[in-house]
Protein backbone atom coordinates (compact mmCIF):
# COMPACT_ATOMS: atom_id res chain seq x y z
CA UNK A 1 0.00 0.00 0.00
CA UNK A 2 1.28 3.45 -0.89
CA UNK A 3 1.74 5.85 1.99
CA UNK A 4 2.09 9.23 0.37
CA UNK A 5 0.91 12.57 1.71
CA UNK A 6 -1.88 12.49 -0.87
CA UNK A 7 -3.12 9.09 0.31
CA UNK A 8 -2.96 10.19 3.94
CA UNK A 9 -4.79 13.44 3.17
CA UNK A 10 -7.37 11.56 1.10
CA UNK A 11 -8.00 9.11 3.92
CA UNK A 12 -8.59 11.92 6.41
CA UNK A 13 -10.81 13.86 3.99
CA UNK A 14 -12.77 10.70 3.19
CA UNK A 15 -13.35 10.05 6.88
CA UNK A 16 -14.44 13.63 7.52
CA UNK A 17 -16.74 13.68 4.49
CA UNK A 18 -18.35 10.37 5.41
CA UNK A 19 -18.76 11.60 8.97
CA UNK A 20 -20.40 14.82 7.77
CA UNK A 21 -22.71 12.85 5.46
CA UNK A 22 -23.81 10.53 8.25
CA UNK A 23 -24.03 13.11 11.02
CA UNK A 24 -27.71 14.04 10.51
CA UNK A 25 -28.75 10.38 10.73
CA UNK A 26 -26.24 9.11 13.30
CA UNK A 27 -28.82 8.42 16.00
CA UNK A 28 -31.82 7.60 13.78
CA UNK A 29 -33.28 4.17 13.08
CA UNK A 30 -33.48 2.99 9.44
CA UNK A 31 -37.24 3.62 9.26
CA UNK A 32 -36.71 7.16 10.61
CA UNK A 33 -34.03 7.82 7.99
CA UNK A 34 -36.32 6.63 5.18
CA UNK A 35 -39.17 8.75 6.50
CA UNK A 36 -36.98 11.87 6.64
CA UNK A 37 -34.82 11.38 3.52
CA UNK A 38 -36.72 8.94 1.31
CA UNK A 39 -36.21 5.32 0.31
CA UNK A 40 -32.51 5.82 -0.55
CA UNK A 41 -31.77 7.54 2.74
CA UNK A 42 -29.43 10.48 2.98
CA UNK A 43 -27.55 11.01 -0.29
CA UNK A 44 -26.21 14.55 -0.02
CA UNK A 45 -24.40 16.58 2.58
CA UNK A 46 -26.73 18.63 4.76
CA UNK A 47 -25.21 22.08 5.14
CA UNK A 48 -25.82 24.97 7.47
CA UNK A 49 -26.65 28.54 6.47
CA UNK A 50 -22.97 29.10 5.61
CA UNK A 51 -22.86 26.09 3.30
CA UNK A 52 -20.81 23.97 5.71
CA UNK A 53 -21.58 20.38 6.67
CA UNK A 54 -20.97 19.56 10.31
CA UNK A 55 -18.70 16.85 11.64
CA UNK A 56 -19.04 14.73 14.79
CA UNK A 57 -16.72 13.92 17.65
CA UNK A 58 -15.35 11.11 15.46
CA UNK A 59 -13.64 13.55 13.11
CA UNK A 60 -12.56 15.76 16.00
CA UNK A 61 -10.77 12.87 17.72
CA UNK A 62 -9.35 11.64 14.42
CA UNK A 63 -7.77 15.06 13.87
CA UNK A 64 -6.29 15.15 17.38
CA UNK A 65 -4.95 11.62 16.85
CA UNK A 66 -3.31 12.61 13.56
CA UNK A 67 -1.78 15.75 15.06
CA UNK A 68 -0.12 13.85 17.85
CA UNK A 69 1.05 10.95 15.72
CA UNK A 70 2.94 13.58 13.71
CA UNK A 71 4.23 15.14 16.92
CA UNK A 72 5.34 11.75 18.22
CA UNK A 73 7.18 11.01 14.98
CA UNK A 74 8.90 14.40 15.13
CA UNK A 75 9.93 13.94 18.76
CA UNK A 76 11.25 10.48 18.02
CA UNK A 77 13.35 11.76 15.13
CA UNK A 78 14.63 14.88 16.89
CA UNK A 79 15.27 13.52 20.37
CA UNK A 80 15.41 9.79 19.82
CA UNK A 81 12.72 9.19 22.43
CA UNK A 82 8.95 9.17 22.47
CA UNK A 83 6.26 7.37 24.43
CA UNK A 84 3.55 7.21 21.78
CA UNK A 85 0.76 6.28 24.17
CA UNK A 86 1.46 9.32 26.37
CA UNK A 87 1.60 11.67 23.40
CA UNK A 88 -1.74 10.46 22.03
CA UNK A 89 -3.30 10.41 25.52
CA UNK A 90 -2.43 14.09 25.91
CA UNK A 91 -3.97 14.76 22.49
CA UNK A 92 -7.20 13.29 23.79
CA UNK A 93 -6.99 15.42 26.93
CA UNK A 94 -6.74 18.49 24.68
CA UNK A 95 -9.78 17.26 22.76
CA UNK A 96 -11.57 16.76 26.10
CA UNK A 97 -10.95 20.42 26.87
CA UNK A 98 -12.76 21.36 23.64
CA UNK A 99 -15.75 19.46 25.00
CA UNK A 100 -16.00 21.72 28.04
CA UNK A 101 -13.95 19.67 30.48
CA UNK A 102 -11.31 22.01 31.94
CA UNK A 103 -7.88 20.56 32.60
CA UNK A 104 -5.42 21.08 35.43
CA UNK A 105 -3.75 24.42 34.62
CA UNK A 106 -0.44 23.16 36.02
CA UNK A 107 -0.12 20.77 33.09
CA UNK A 108 0.95 23.31 30.47
CA UNK A 109 1.92 20.55 28.05
CA UNK A 110 -1.76 19.74 27.62
CA UNK A 111 -2.43 23.14 26.09
CA UNK A 112 0.14 22.98 23.31
CA UNK A 113 -0.53 21.91 19.75
CA UNK A 114 -2.29 23.57 16.85
CA UNK A 115 -5.76 22.05 17.05
CA UNK A 116 -6.37 23.30 20.57
CA UNK A 117 -6.37 26.82 19.06
CA UNK A 118 -9.06 26.08 16.44
CA UNK A 119 -12.23 27.66 17.85
CA UNK A 120 -14.52 25.61 15.59
CA UNK A 121 -13.43 22.45 17.43
CA UNK A 122 -14.82 23.84 20.70
CA UNK A 123 -18.22 22.31 20.09
CA UNK A 124 -19.80 19.19 21.51
CA UNK A 125 -20.65 16.99 18.58
CA UNK A 126 -22.11 13.91 20.22
CA UNK A 127 -19.19 12.53 22.21
CA UNK A 128 -19.75 9.15 23.80
CA UNK A 129 -20.10 8.95 27.56
CA UNK A 130 -17.51 6.15 27.77
CA UNK A 131 -14.88 8.29 26.07
CA UNK A 132 -15.71 11.32 28.20
CA UNK A 133 -15.67 9.40 31.48
CA UNK A 134 -12.45 7.54 30.64
CA UNK A 135 -10.59 10.73 29.76
CA UNK A 136 -11.98 12.72 32.67
CA UNK A 137 -10.89 9.97 35.09
CA UNK A 138 -7.36 11.40 35.08
CA UNK A 139 -5.85 8.00 34.35
CA UNK A 140 -4.13 6.81 31.20
CA UNK A 141 -5.34 3.27 30.67
CA UNK A 142 -3.44 0.42 29.09
CA UNK A 143 -4.49 -2.90 27.61
CA UNK A 144 -3.39 -4.56 30.82
CA UNK A 145 -5.09 -1.96 33.05
CA UNK A 146 -8.02 -0.40 31.20
CA UNK A 147 -9.84 2.62 32.60
CA UNK A 148 -13.21 1.01 31.80
CA UNK A 149 -14.66 -2.20 30.41
CA UNK A 150 -16.42 -0.76 27.38
CA UNK A 151 -16.89 -3.05 24.41
CA UNK A 152 -18.10 -0.31 22.06
CA UNK A 153 -16.78 0.58 18.64
CA UNK A 154 -15.53 4.07 19.55
CA UNK A 155 -11.90 3.10 19.01
CA UNK A 156 -12.52 2.58 15.30
CA UNK A 157 -12.66 6.34 14.71
CA UNK A 158 -9.12 6.75 16.01
CA UNK A 159 -7.43 4.39 13.56
CA UNK A 160 -7.85 6.47 10.39
CA UNK A 161 -4.52 8.30 10.84
CA UNK A 162 -2.70 5.05 11.53
Coordinates of N, CA and C in Angstrom, one line a residue:
X1 N 0.8 -1.2 0.0 CA 0.0 0.0 0.0 C 0.9 1.2 0.0
X2 N 0.5 2.2 -0.9 CA 1.3 3.4 -0.9 C 0.9 4.3 0.3
X3 N 1.9 5.0 0.8 CA 1.7 5.8 2.0 C 2.3 7.2 1.7
X4 N 1.7 7.9 0.7 CA 2.1 9.2 0.4 C 1.2 10.3 1.1
X5 N 1.7 11.5 1.1 CA 0.9 12.6 1.7 C -0.5 12.6 1.1
X6 N -0.6 12.4 -0.2 CA -1.9 12.5 -0.9 C -2.8 11.4 -0.4
X7 N -2.3 10.2 -0.2 CA -3.1 9.1 0.3 C -3.6 9.4 1.7
X8 N -2.7 9.9 2.6 CA -3.0 10.2 3.9 C -4.0 11.3 4.0
X9 N -3.8 12.3 3.2 CA -4.8 13.4 3.2 C -6.2 12.9 2.7
X10 N -6.1 12.1 1.6 CA -7.4 11.6 1.1 C -8.1 10.7 2.1
X11 N -7.4 9.9 2.9 CA -8.0 9.1 3.9 C -8.7 10.0 5.0
X12 N -8.0 11.0 5.4 CA -8.6 11.9 6.4 C -9.8 12.7 5.8
X13 N -9.7 13.1 4.6 CA -10.8 13.9 4.0 C -12.0 12.9 3.8
X14 N -11.7 11.7 3.4 CA -12.8 10.7 3.2 C -13.5 10.4 4.5
X15 N -12.7 10.3 5.6 CA -13.4 10.0 6.9 C -14.2 11.2 7.3
X16 N -13.7 12.4 7.1 CA -14.4 13.6 7.5 C -15.7 13.8 6.7
X17 N -15.6 13.5 5.4 CA -16.7 13.7 4.5 C -17.8 12.7 4.8
X18 N -17.4 11.4 5.0 CA -18.3 10.4 5.4 C -19.0 10.7 6.7
X19 N -18.2 11.2 7.7 CA -18.8 11.6 9.0 C -19.8 12.7 8.8
X20 N -19.5 13.7 8.0 CA -20.4 14.8 7.8 C -21.7 14.3 7.1
X21 N -21.5 13.4 6.2 CA -22.7 12.8 5.5 C -23.6 12.1 6.4
X22 N -23.0 11.3 7.3 CA -23.8 10.5 8.3 C -24.3 11.2 9.5
X23 N -23.7 12.4 9.8 CA -24.0 13.1 11.0 C -25.5 13.3 11.3
X24 N -26.3 13.8 10.3 CA -27.7 14.0 10.5 C -28.5 12.8 10.9
X25 N -28.0 11.6 10.5 CA -28.8 10.4 10.7 C -28.1 9.5 11.8
X26 N -27.0 9.9 12.4 CA -26.2 9.1 13.3 C -27.1 8.4 14.4
X27 N -28.1 9.0 14.9 CA -28.8 8.4 16.0 C -30.2 8.0 15.6
X28 N -30.5 8.0 14.3 CA -31.8 7.6 13.8 C -31.9 6.1 13.4
X29 N -33.1 5.5 13.5 CA -33.3 4.2 13.1 C -33.5 4.2 11.6
X30 N -33.3 3.0 10.9 CA -33.5 3.0 9.4 C -34.8 3.5 9.0
X31 N -35.9 3.1 9.7 CA -37.2 3.6 9.3 C -37.4 5.1 9.4
X32 N -36.7 5.7 10.4 CA -36.7 7.2 10.6 C -35.9 7.9 9.5
X33 N -34.8 7.3 9.1 CA -34.0 7.8 8.0 C -34.8 7.8 6.7
X34 N -35.5 6.7 6.4 CA -36.3 6.6 5.2 C -37.5 7.6 5.2
X35 N -38.1 7.8 6.4 CA -39.2 8.8 6.5 C -38.7 10.2 6.2
X36 N -37.5 10.5 6.8 CA -37.0 11.9 6.6 C -36.3 12.1 5.3
X37 N -35.6 11.1 4.7 CA -34.8 11.4 3.5 C -35.2 10.6 2.3
X38 N -36.3 9.7 2.4 CA -36.7 8.9 1.3 C -36.1 7.5 1.3
X39 N -36.6 6.7 0.4 CA -36.2 5.3 0.3 C -34.7 5.1 0.2
X40 N -34.0 6.0 -0.4 CA -32.5 5.8 -0.6 C -31.7 6.4 0.6
X41 N -32.4 7.0 1.6 CA -31.8 7.5 2.7 C -31.1 8.8 2.4
X42 N -30.1 9.2 3.2 CA -29.4 10.5 3.0 C -28.4 10.3 1.9
X43 N -28.4 11.2 0.9 CA -27.6 11.0 -0.3 C -26.7 12.2 -0.6
X44 N -27.0 13.3 0.1 CA -26.2 14.6 0.0 C -25.8 15.1 1.3
X45 N -24.8 15.9 1.3 CA -24.4 16.6 2.6 C -25.5 17.6 3.0
X46 N -25.8 17.6 4.2 CA -26.7 18.6 4.8 C -25.9 19.8 5.3
X47 N -26.1 21.0 4.8 CA -25.2 22.1 5.1 C -26.0 23.1 6.0
X48 N -25.2 23.9 6.7 CA -25.8 25.0 7.5 C -26.0 26.2 6.6
X49 N -26.4 27.3 7.2 CA -26.6 28.5 6.5 C -25.4 29.1 5.7
X50 N -24.2 28.7 6.2 CA -23.0 29.1 5.6 C -22.5 28.1 4.6
X51 N -23.3 27.1 4.3 CA -22.9 26.1 3.3 C -21.9 25.0 3.8
X52 N -21.8 24.9 5.1 CA -20.8 24.0 5.7 C -21.6 22.8 6.3
X53 N -21.0 21.6 6.1 CA -21.6 20.4 6.7 C -20.8 20.1 8.0
X54 N -21.6 19.8 9.0 CA -21.0 19.6 10.3 C -20.3 18.2 10.4
X55 N -19.4 18.1 11.3 CA -18.7 16.8 11.6 C -19.1 16.4 13.0
X56 N -18.7 15.2 13.4 CA -19.0 14.7 14.8 C -17.7 14.6 15.6
X57 N -17.9 14.1 16.8 CA -16.7 13.9 17.6 C -15.8 12.9 17.0
X58 N -16.2 12.1 16.1 CA -15.4 11.1 15.5 C -14.3 11.8 14.7
X59 N -14.6 12.8 13.9 CA -13.6 13.5 13.1 C -12.8 14.4 14.0
X60 N -13.4 15.0 15.1 CA -12.6 15.8 16.0 C -11.4 14.9 16.6
X61 N -11.8 13.7 17.1 CA -10.8 12.9 17.7 C -9.8 12.4 16.7
X62 N -10.3 12.1 15.5 CA -9.3 11.6 14.4 C -8.3 12.7 14.2
X63 N -8.7 14.0 14.1 CA -7.8 15.1 13.9 C -6.8 15.2 15.0
X64 N -7.2 15.1 16.2 CA -6.3 15.1 17.4 C -5.3 14.0 17.4
X65 N -5.8 12.8 17.0 CA -4.9 11.6 16.8 C -3.9 11.9 15.8
X66 N -4.3 12.4 14.6 CA -3.3 12.6 13.6 C -2.3 13.6 14.0
X67 N -2.7 14.7 14.6 CA -1.8 15.7 15.1 C -0.7 15.2 16.0
X68 N -1.1 14.3 16.9 CA -0.1 13.9 17.9 C 0.7 12.7 17.3
X69 N 0.2 11.9 16.4 CA 1.0 10.9 15.7 C 2.2 11.7 15.0
X70 N 1.9 12.8 14.4 CA 2.9 13.6 13.7 C 3.9 14.1 14.8
X71 N 3.4 14.6 15.9 CA 4.2 15.1 16.9 C 5.1 14.0 17.5
X72 N 4.6 12.9 17.7 CA 5.3 11.7 18.2 C 6.5 11.4 17.3
X73 N 6.2 11.3 16.0 CA 7.2 11.0 15.0 C 8.3 12.1 15.0
X74 N 7.9 13.3 15.1 CA 8.9 14.4 15.1 C 9.8 14.3 16.4
X75 N 9.2 14.1 17.5 CA 9.9 13.9 18.8 C 10.9 12.7 18.7
X76 N 10.4 11.7 18.2 CA 11.3 10.5 18.0 C 12.5 10.7 17.1
X77 N 12.2 11.5 16.0 CA 13.4 11.8 15.1 C 14.3 12.8 15.7
X78 N 13.8 13.8 16.4 CA 14.6 14.9 16.9 C 15.4 14.5 18.2
X79 N 14.7 13.8 19.1 CA 15.3 13.5 20.4 C 15.6 12.1 20.6
X80 N 15.1 11.2 19.7 CA 15.4 9.8 19.8 C 14.6 9.1 20.9
X81 N 13.6 9.8 21.4 CA 12.7 9.2 22.4 C 11.3 9.6 22.2
X82 N 10.4 8.8 22.5 CA 9.0 9.2 22.5 C 8.1 8.0 23.0
X83 N 7.2 8.4 23.9 CA 6.3 7.4 24.4 C 4.9 7.7 23.7
X84 N 4.7 6.9 22.7 CA 3.5 7.2 21.8 C 2.2 7.2 22.5
X85 N 2.0 6.3 23.4 CA 0.8 6.3 24.2 C 0.5 7.6 25.0
X86 N 1.6 8.1 25.6 CA 1.5 9.3 26.4 C 1.2 10.5 25.5
X87 N 1.8 10.6 24.3 CA 1.6 11.7 23.4 C 0.1 11.7 22.9
X88 N -0.4 10.5 22.5 CA -1.7 10.5 22.0 C -2.7 10.7 23.2
X89 N -2.4 10.2 24.4 CA -3.3 10.4 25.5 C -3.4 11.9 25.8
X90 N -2.4 12.6 25.7 CA -2.4 14.1 25.9 C -3.2 14.8 24.8
X91 N -3.1 14.2 23.6 CA -4.0 14.8 22.5 C -5.4 14.6 22.9
X92 N -5.8 13.5 23.4 CA -7.2 13.3 23.8 C -7.6 14.2 25.0
X93 N -6.7 14.5 25.8 CA -7.0 15.4 26.9 C -7.2 16.8 26.4
X94 N -6.5 17.2 25.3 CA -6.7 18.5 24.7 C -8.1 18.5 24.0
X95 N -8.4 17.4 23.4 CA -9.8 17.3 22.8 C -10.8 17.4 23.9
X96 N -10.6 16.7 25.0 CA -11.6 16.8 26.1 C -11.8 18.2 26.5
X97 N -10.8 19.0 26.5 CA -10.9 20.4 26.9 C -11.9 21.1 25.9
X98 N -11.9 20.7 24.6 CA -12.8 21.4 23.6 C -14.2 20.9 23.9
X99 N -14.4 19.9 24.7 CA -15.8 19.5 25.0 C -16.3 20.1 26.3
X100 N -15.5 21.0 26.8 CA -16.0 21.7 28.0 C -15.5 21.1 29.3
X101 N -14.5 20.3 29.3 CA -13.9 19.7 30.5 C -12.6 20.4 30.7
X102 N -12.6 21.3 31.7 CA -11.3 22.0 31.9 C -10.3 21.1 32.5
X103 N -9.0 21.4 32.2 CA -7.9 20.6 32.6 C -7.1 21.3 33.7
X104 N -6.3 20.5 34.4 CA -5.4 21.1 35.4 C -4.5 22.1 34.8
X105 N -4.6 23.4 35.2 CA -3.7 24.4 34.6 C -2.3 24.2 34.8
X106 N -1.9 23.4 35.8 CA -0.4 23.2 36.0 C 0.2 22.3 34.9
X107 N -0.6 21.6 34.1 CA -0.1 20.8 33.1 C -0.1 21.5 31.8
X108 N 0.9 22.5 31.7 CA 1.0 23.3 30.5 C 1.1 22.5 29.2
X109 N 1.7 21.3 29.3 CA 1.9 20.5 28.1 C 0.6 20.1 27.4
X110 N -0.5 20.1 28.2 CA -1.8 19.7 27.6 C -2.3 20.8 26.7
X111 N -1.9 22.0 26.9 CA -2.4 23.1 26.1 C -1.6 23.5 24.8
X112 N -0.6 22.7 24.5 CA 0.1 23.0 23.3 C -0.5 22.3 22.1
X113 N 0.0 22.5 21.0 CA -0.5 21.9 19.8 C -1.3 23.0 19.0
X114 N -1.6 22.6 17.7 CA -2.3 23.6 16.9 C -3.8 23.4 17.0
X115 N -4.3 22.2 17.1 CA -5.8 22.1 17.0 C -6.5 22.7 18.2
X116 N -5.8 22.7 19.4 CA -6.4 23.3 20.6 C -6.7 24.8 20.4
X117 N -6.1 25.4 19.3 CA -6.4 26.8 19.1 C -7.5 27.0 18.0
X118 N -8.0 26.0 17.5 CA -9.1 26.1 16.4 C -10.4 26.2 17.1
X119 N -11.0 27.4 17.1 CA -12.2 27.7 17.9 C -13.4 26.8 17.4
X120 N -13.4 26.4 16.1 CA -14.5 25.6 15.6 C -14.6 24.2 16.2
X121 N -13.5 23.8 16.8 CA -13.4 22.5 17.4 C -14.0 22.5 18.8
X122 N -14.2 23.7 19.4 CA -14.8 23.8 20.7 C -16.3 23.7 20.6
X123 N -16.8 22.6 20.2 CA -18.2 22.3 20.1 C -18.5 20.8 20.4
X124 N -19.5 20.6 21.2 CA -19.8 19.2 21.5 C -20.6 18.6 20.3
X125 N -20.1 17.6 19.8 CA -20.6 17.0 18.6 C -21.0 15.5 18.8
X126 N -21.6 15.3 19.9 CA -22.1 13.9 20.2 C -21.1 13.0 20.8
X127 N -20.2 13.4 21.7 CA -19.2 12.5 22.2 C -19.8 11.5 23.1
X128 N -19.2 10.3 23.0 CA -19.7 9.1 23.8 C -19.4 9.3 25.3
X129 N -20.3 8.8 26.1 CA -20.1 9.0 27.6 C -18.9 8.1 28.0
X130 N -18.6 7.0 27.4 CA -17.5 6.1 27.8 C -16.2 6.9 27.5
X131 N -16.1 7.5 26.4 CA -14.9 8.3 26.1 C -14.7 9.5 27.0
X132 N -15.8 10.2 27.3 CA -15.7 11.3 28.2 C -15.3 10.9 29.6
X133 N -16.0 9.8 30.1 CA -15.7 9.4 31.5 C -14.3 8.8 31.6
X134 N -13.8 8.1 30.6 CA -12.4 7.5 30.6 C -11.4 8.7 30.7
X135 N -11.6 9.6 29.8 CA -10.6 10.7 29.8 C -10.7 11.6 31.0
X136 N -11.9 11.8 31.5 CA -12.0 12.7 32.7 C -11.6 12.0 34.0
X137 N -11.3 10.7 33.9 CA -10.9 10.0 35.1 C -9.5 10.4 35.6
X138 N -8.7 11.0 34.7 CA -7.4 11.4 35.1 C -6.3 10.3 35.0
X139 N -6.8 9.1 34.5 CA -5.8 8.0 34.4 C -5.7 7.6 32.9
X140 N -4.4 7.3 32.5 CA -4.1 6.8 31.2 C -4.2 5.3 31.3
X141 N -5.2 4.7 30.6 CA -5.3 3.3 30.7 C -4.4 2.6 29.8
X142 N -4.3 1.3 29.9 CA -3.4 0.4 29.1 C -4.3 -0.8 28.8
X143 N -3.8 -1.7 27.9 CA -4.5 -2.9 27.6 C -4.6 -3.8 28.9
X144 N -3.5 -3.8 29.6 CA -3.4 -4.6 30.8 C -4.2 -4.0 31.9
X145 N -4.3 -2.6 32.0 CA -5.1 -2.0 33.0 C -6.0 -0.9 32.4
X146 N -7.1 -1.4 31.8 CA -8.0 -0.4 31.2 C -8.7 0.5 32.2
X147 N -9.1 1.7 31.8 CA -9.8 2.6 32.6 C -11.3 2.2 32.7
X148 N -11.8 1.5 31.8 CA -13.2 1.0 31.8 C -13.3 -0.4 31.1
X149 N -14.5 -0.9 31.1 CA -14.7 -2.2 30.4 C -15.6 -2.1 29.2
X150 N -15.6 -1.0 28.5 CA -16.4 -0.8 27.4 C -16.1 -1.7 26.3
X151 N -17.1 -2.2 25.6 CA -16.9 -3.1 24.4 C -17.4 -2.4 23.1
X152 N -17.6 -1.1 23.2 CA -18.1 -0.3 22.1 C -17.1 -0.2 20.9
X153 N -17.6 0.4 19.9 CA -16.8 0.6 18.6 C -16.1 2.0 18.5
X154 N -16.1 2.7 19.6 CA -15.5 4.1 19.6 C -14.1 4.1 19.1
X155 N -13.3 3.1 19.4 CA -11.9 3.1 19.0 C -11.7 3.1 17.5
X156 N -12.7 2.7 16.7 CA -12.5 2.6 15.3 C -12.2 4.0 14.7
X157 N -12.8 5.0 15.3 CA -12.7 6.3 14.7 C -11.2 6.8 14.9
X158 N -10.5 6.3 15.8 CA -9.1 6.8 16.0 C -8.1 6.1 15.2
X159 N -8.4 5.1 14.3 CA -7.4 4.4 13.6 C -7.2 5.0 12.2
X160 N -8.0 5.9 11.7 CA -7.9 6.5 10.4 C -6.4 7.0 10.2
X161 N -5.9 7.8 11.1 CA -4.5 8.3 10.8 C -3.4 7.2 10.9
X162 N -3.7 6.1 11.4 CA -2.7 5.0 11.5 C -2.6 4.3 10.2

